[in-house]
mmCIF file of C-alpha atoms in Angstrom:
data_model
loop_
_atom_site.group_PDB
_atom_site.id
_atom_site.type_symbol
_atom_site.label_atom_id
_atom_site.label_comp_id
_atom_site.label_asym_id
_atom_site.label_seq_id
_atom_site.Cartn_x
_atom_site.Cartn_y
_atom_site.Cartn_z
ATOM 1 C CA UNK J 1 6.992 -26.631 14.648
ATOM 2 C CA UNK J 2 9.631 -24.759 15.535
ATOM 3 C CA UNK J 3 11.964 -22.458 13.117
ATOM 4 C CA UNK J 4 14.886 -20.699 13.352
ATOM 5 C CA UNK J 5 14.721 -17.514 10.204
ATOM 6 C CA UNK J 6 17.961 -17.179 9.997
ATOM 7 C CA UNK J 7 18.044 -20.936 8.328
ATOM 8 C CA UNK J 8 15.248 -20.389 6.137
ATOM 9 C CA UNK J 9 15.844 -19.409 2.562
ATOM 10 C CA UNK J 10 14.710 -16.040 1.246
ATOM 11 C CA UNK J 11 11.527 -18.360 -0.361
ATOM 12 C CA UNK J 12 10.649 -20.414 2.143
ATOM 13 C CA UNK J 13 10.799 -17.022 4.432
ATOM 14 C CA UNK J 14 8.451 -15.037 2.560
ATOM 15 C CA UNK J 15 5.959 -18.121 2.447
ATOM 16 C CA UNK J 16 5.726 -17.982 5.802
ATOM 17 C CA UNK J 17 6.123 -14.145 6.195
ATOM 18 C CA UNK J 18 3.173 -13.507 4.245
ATOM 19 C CA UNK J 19 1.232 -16.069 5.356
ATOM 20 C CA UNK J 20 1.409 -15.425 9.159
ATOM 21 C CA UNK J 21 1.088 -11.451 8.927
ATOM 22 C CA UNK J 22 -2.740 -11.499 7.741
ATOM 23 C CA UNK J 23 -4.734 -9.766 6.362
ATOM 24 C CA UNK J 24 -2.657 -6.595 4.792
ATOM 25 C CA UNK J 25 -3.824 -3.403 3.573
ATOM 26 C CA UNK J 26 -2.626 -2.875 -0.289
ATOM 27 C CA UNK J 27 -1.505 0.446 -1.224
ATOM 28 C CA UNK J 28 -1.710 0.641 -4.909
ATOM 29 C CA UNK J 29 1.327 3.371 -5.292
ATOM 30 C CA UNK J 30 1.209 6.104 -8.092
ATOM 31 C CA UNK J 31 4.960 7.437 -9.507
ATOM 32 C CA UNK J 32 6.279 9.564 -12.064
ATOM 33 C CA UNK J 33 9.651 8.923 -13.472
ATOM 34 C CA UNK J 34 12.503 11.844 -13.545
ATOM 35 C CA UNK J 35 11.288 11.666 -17.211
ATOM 36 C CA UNK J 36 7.752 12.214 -16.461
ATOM 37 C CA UNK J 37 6.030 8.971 -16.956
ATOM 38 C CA UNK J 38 3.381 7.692 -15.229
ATOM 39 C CA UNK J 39 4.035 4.336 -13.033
ATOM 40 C CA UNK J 40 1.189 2.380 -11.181
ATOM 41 C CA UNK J 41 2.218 -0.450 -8.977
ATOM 42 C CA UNK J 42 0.497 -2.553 -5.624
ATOM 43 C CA UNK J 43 2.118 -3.407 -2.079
ATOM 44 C CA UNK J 44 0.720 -5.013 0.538
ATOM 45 C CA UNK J 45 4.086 -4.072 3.090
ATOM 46 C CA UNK J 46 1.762 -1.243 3.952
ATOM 47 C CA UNK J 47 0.773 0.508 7.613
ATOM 48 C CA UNK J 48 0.195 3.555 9.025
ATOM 49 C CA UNK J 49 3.058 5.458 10.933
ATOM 50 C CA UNK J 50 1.267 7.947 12.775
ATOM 51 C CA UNK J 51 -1.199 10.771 12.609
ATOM 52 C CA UNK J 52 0.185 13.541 13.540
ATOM 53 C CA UNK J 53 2.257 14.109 10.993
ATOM 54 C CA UNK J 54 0.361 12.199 9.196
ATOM 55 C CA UNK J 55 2.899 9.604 8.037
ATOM 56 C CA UNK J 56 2.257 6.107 6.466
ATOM 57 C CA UNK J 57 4.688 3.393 4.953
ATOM 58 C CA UNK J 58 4.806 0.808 2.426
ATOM 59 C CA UNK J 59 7.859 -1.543 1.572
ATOM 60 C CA UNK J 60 9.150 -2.775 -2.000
ATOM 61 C CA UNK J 61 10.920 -5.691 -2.057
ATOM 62 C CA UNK J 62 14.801 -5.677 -3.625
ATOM 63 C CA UNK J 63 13.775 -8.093 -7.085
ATOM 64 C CA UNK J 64 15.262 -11.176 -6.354
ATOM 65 C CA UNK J 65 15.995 -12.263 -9.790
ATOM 66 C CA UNK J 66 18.454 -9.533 -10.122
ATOM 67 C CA UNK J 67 18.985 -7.719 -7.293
ATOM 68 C CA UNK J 68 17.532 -4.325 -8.873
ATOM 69 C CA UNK J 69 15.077 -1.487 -7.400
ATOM 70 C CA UNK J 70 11.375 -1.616 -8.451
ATOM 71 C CA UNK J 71 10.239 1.061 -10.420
ATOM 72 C CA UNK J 72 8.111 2.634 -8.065
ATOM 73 C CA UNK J 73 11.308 2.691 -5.611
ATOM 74 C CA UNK J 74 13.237 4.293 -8.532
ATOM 75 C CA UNK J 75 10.844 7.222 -9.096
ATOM 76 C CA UNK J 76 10.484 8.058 -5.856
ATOM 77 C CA UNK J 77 13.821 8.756 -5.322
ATOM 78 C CA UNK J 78 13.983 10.447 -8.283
ATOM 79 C CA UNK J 79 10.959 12.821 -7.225
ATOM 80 C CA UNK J 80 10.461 12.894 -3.465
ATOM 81 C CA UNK J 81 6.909 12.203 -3.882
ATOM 82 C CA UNK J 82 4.382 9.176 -4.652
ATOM 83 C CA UNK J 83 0.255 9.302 -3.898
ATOM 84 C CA UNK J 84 -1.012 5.831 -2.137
ATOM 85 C CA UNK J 85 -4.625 4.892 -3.854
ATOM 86 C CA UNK J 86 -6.774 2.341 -1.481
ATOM 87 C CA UNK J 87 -7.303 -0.627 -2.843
ATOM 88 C CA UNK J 88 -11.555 -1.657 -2.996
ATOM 89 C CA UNK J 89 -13.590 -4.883 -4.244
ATOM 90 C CA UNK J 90 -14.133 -2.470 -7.163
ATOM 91 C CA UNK J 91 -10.992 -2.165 -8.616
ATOM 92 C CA UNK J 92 -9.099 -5.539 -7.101
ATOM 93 C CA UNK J 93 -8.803 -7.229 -10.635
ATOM 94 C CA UNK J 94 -7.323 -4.215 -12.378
ATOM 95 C CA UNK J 95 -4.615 -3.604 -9.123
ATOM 96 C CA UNK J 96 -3.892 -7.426 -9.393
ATOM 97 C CA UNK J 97 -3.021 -6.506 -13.279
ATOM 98 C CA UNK J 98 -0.710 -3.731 -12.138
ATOM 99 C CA UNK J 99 1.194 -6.258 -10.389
ATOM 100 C CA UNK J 100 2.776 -7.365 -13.467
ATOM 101 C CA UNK J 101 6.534 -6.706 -13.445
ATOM 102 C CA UNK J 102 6.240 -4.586 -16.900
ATOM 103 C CA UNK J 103 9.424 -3.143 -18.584
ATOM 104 C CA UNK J 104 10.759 -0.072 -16.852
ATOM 105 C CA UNK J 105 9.104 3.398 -18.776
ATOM 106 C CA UNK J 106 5.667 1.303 -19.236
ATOM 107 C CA UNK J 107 2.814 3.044 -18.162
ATOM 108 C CA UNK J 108 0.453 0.585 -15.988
ATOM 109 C CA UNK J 109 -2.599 3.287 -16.222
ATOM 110 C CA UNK J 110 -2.720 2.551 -19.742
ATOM 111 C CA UNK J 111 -2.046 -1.461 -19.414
ATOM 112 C CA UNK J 112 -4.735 -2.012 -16.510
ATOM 113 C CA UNK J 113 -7.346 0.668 -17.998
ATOM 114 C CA UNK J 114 -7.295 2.638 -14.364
ATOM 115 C CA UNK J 115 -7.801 6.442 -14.839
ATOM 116 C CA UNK J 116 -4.946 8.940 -14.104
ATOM 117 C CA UNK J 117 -6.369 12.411 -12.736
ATOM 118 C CA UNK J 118 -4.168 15.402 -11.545
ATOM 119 C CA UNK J 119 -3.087 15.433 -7.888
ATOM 120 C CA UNK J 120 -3.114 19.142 -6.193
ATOM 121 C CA UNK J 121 0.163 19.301 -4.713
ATOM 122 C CA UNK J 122 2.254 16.488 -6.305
ATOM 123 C CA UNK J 123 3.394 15.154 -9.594
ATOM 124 C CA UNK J 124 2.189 11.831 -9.283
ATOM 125 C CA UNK J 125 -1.606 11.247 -10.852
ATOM 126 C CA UNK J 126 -4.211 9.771 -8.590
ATOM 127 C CA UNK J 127 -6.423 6.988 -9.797
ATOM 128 C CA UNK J 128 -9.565 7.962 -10.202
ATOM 129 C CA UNK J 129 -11.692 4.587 -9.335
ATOM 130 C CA UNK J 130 -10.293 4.691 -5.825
ATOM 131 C CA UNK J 131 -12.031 6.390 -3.091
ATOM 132 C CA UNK J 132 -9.309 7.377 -0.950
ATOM 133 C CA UNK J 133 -5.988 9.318 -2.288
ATOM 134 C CA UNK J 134 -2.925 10.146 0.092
ATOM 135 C CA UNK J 135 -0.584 12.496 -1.569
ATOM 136 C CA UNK J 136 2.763 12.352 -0.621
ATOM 137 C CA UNK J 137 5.988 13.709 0.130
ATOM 138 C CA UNK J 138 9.553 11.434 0.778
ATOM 139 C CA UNK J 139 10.098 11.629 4.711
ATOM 140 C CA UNK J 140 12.870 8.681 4.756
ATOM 141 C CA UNK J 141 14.143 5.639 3.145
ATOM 142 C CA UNK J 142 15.465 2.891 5.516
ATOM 143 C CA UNK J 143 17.187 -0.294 3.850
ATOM 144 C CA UNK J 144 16.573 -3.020 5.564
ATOM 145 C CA UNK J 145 18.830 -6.484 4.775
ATOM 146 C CA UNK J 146 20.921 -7.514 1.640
ATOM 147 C CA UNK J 147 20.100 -9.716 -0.845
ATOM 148 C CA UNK J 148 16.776 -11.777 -2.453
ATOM 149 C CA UNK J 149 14.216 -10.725 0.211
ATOM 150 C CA UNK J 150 15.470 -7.833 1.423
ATOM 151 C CA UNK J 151 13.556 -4.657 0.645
ATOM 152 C CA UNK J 152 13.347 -0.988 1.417
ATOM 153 C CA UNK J 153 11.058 0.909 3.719
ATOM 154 C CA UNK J 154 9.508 4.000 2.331
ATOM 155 C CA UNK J 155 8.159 6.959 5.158
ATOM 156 C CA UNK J 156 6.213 9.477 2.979
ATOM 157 C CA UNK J 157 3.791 12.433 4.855
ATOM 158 C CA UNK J 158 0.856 12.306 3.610
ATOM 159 C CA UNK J 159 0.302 16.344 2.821
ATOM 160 C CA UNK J 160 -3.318 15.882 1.078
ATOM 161 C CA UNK J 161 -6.335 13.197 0.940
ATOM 162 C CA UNK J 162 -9.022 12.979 -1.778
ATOM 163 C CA UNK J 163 -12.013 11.128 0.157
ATOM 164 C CA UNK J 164 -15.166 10.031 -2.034
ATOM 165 C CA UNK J 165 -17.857 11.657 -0.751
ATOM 166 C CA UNK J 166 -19.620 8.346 -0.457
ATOM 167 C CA UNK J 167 -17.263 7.088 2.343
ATOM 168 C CA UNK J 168 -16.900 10.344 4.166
ATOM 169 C CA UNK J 169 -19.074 10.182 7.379
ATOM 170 C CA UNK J 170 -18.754 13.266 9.867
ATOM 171 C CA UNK J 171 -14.694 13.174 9.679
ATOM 172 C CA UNK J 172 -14.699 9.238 9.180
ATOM 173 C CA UNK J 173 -14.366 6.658 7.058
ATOM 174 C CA UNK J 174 -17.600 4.625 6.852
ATOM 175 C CA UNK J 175 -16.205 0.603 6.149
ATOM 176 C CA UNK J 176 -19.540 -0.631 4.712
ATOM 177 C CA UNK J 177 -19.499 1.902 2.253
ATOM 178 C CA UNK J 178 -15.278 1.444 1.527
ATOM 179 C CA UNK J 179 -15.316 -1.896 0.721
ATOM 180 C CA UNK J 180 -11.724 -2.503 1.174
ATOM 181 C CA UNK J 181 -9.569 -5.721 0.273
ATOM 182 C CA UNK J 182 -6.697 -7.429 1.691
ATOM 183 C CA UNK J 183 -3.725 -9.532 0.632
ATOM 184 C CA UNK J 184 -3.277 -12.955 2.056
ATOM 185 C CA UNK J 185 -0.439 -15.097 0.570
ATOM 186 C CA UNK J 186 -0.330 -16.884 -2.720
ATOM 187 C CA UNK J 187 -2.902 -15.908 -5.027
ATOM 188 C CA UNK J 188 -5.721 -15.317 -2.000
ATOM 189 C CA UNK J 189 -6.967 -12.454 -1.269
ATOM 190 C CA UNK J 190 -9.491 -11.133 1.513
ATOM 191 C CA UNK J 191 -13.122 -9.045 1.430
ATOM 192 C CA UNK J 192 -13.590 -6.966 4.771
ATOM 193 C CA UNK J 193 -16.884 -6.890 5.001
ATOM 194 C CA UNK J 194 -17.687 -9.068 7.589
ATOM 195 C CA UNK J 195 -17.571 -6.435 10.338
ATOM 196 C CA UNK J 196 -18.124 -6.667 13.764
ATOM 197 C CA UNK J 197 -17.481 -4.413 17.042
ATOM 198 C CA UNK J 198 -16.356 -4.745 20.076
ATOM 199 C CA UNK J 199 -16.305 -1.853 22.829
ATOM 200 C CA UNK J 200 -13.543 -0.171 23.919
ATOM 201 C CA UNK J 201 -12.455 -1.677 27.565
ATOM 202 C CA UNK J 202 -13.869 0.517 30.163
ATOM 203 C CA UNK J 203 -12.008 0.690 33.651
ATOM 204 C CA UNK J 204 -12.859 2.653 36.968
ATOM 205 C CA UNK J 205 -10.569 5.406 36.948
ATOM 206 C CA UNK J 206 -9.875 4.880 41.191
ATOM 207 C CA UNK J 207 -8.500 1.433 39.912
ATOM 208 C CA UNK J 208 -4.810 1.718 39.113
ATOM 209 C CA UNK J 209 -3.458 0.056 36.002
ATOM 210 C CA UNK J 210 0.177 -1.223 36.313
#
């Protein structure tokens, strides 16, 4: 099969777009509105940036329906700051619930029963039944395309982390005991605990590398 994008409608695009770039991290992203209310929402357009600064990224989509801003985008450009929650087998059902495109003002902590608990050095609350926070501040918004399926890419540093002591291994992240979940398209959804290694290539350094 062979496609050309630009032909594809902004549908049939995203089918394929999220079924080809598997599996994806979801950040579940905590906001506070100019007015100060609480906003809770999941996105899978997710990655880390780099480390040093530590920067990560996540994209909203533009709604198609109406060409309008998610909330989350809203509030962050409202505040300059959001906190990214990671997304376990623990809490997967409640983040699916978050998804819900509520009215604009509602608070999702209260509608998916997720706990709100005070960051340190932003606004936004933290949710308490995930193991890994990333508080953030607004590096850079980049709008990328026009139109249904076009989206914006959000660049926040993250300036503090909230590990669970459980997962915190000598200065790592121990997997097993994450338990982490990705998105796959549709309505599926991925566990990550079938692990496996594979060791780092090892060359002889008197053998160039082109």
């Amino acid at each position: 099969m062979e496609i050309i994008t630009d032909q594809l409608t902004w549908k049939d695009s995203y089918k394929l777009y999220t079924g080809s770039i598997v599996p994806r991290p979801i950040a579940l992203v905590s906001t506070m509105s100019a007015e100060g209310v609480p906003n809770l929402a999941p996105f899978s357009n997710f990655c880390g940036v780099c480390p040093q600064p530590f920067t990560v990224a996540f994209a909203p989509l533009i709604r198609p329906e109406d060409g309008t801003k998610k909330d989350t985008l809203r509030n962050i450009e409202a505040t300059g700051q959001f906190v990214i929650n990671i997304v376990t087998e623990q809490i997967v059902e409640q983040v699916n619930e978050a998804s819900f495109e509520f009215a604009y003002g509602v608070n999702e902590f209260q509608e998916t029963g997720l706990t709100p608990v005070p960051s340190a050095q932003v606004l936004p609350y933290r949710v308490k039944e995930s193991p890994i926070h990333m508080e953030c501040v607004l590096e850079d918004i980049l709008t990328i395309g026009k139109g249904a399926g076009s989206s914006n890419l959000v660049l926040g540093r993250v300036v503090q982390m909230h590990i669970d002591d459980r997962i915190y291994d000598h200065g790592k992240i121990d997997p097993f005991q994450l338990q982490p979940v990705a998105r796959l398209a549709g309505e599926y959804y991925a566990r990550m605990s079938d692990l496996f290694t594979i060791a780092s290539p090892k060359r002889d350094k008197s053998i160039g590398t082109k």
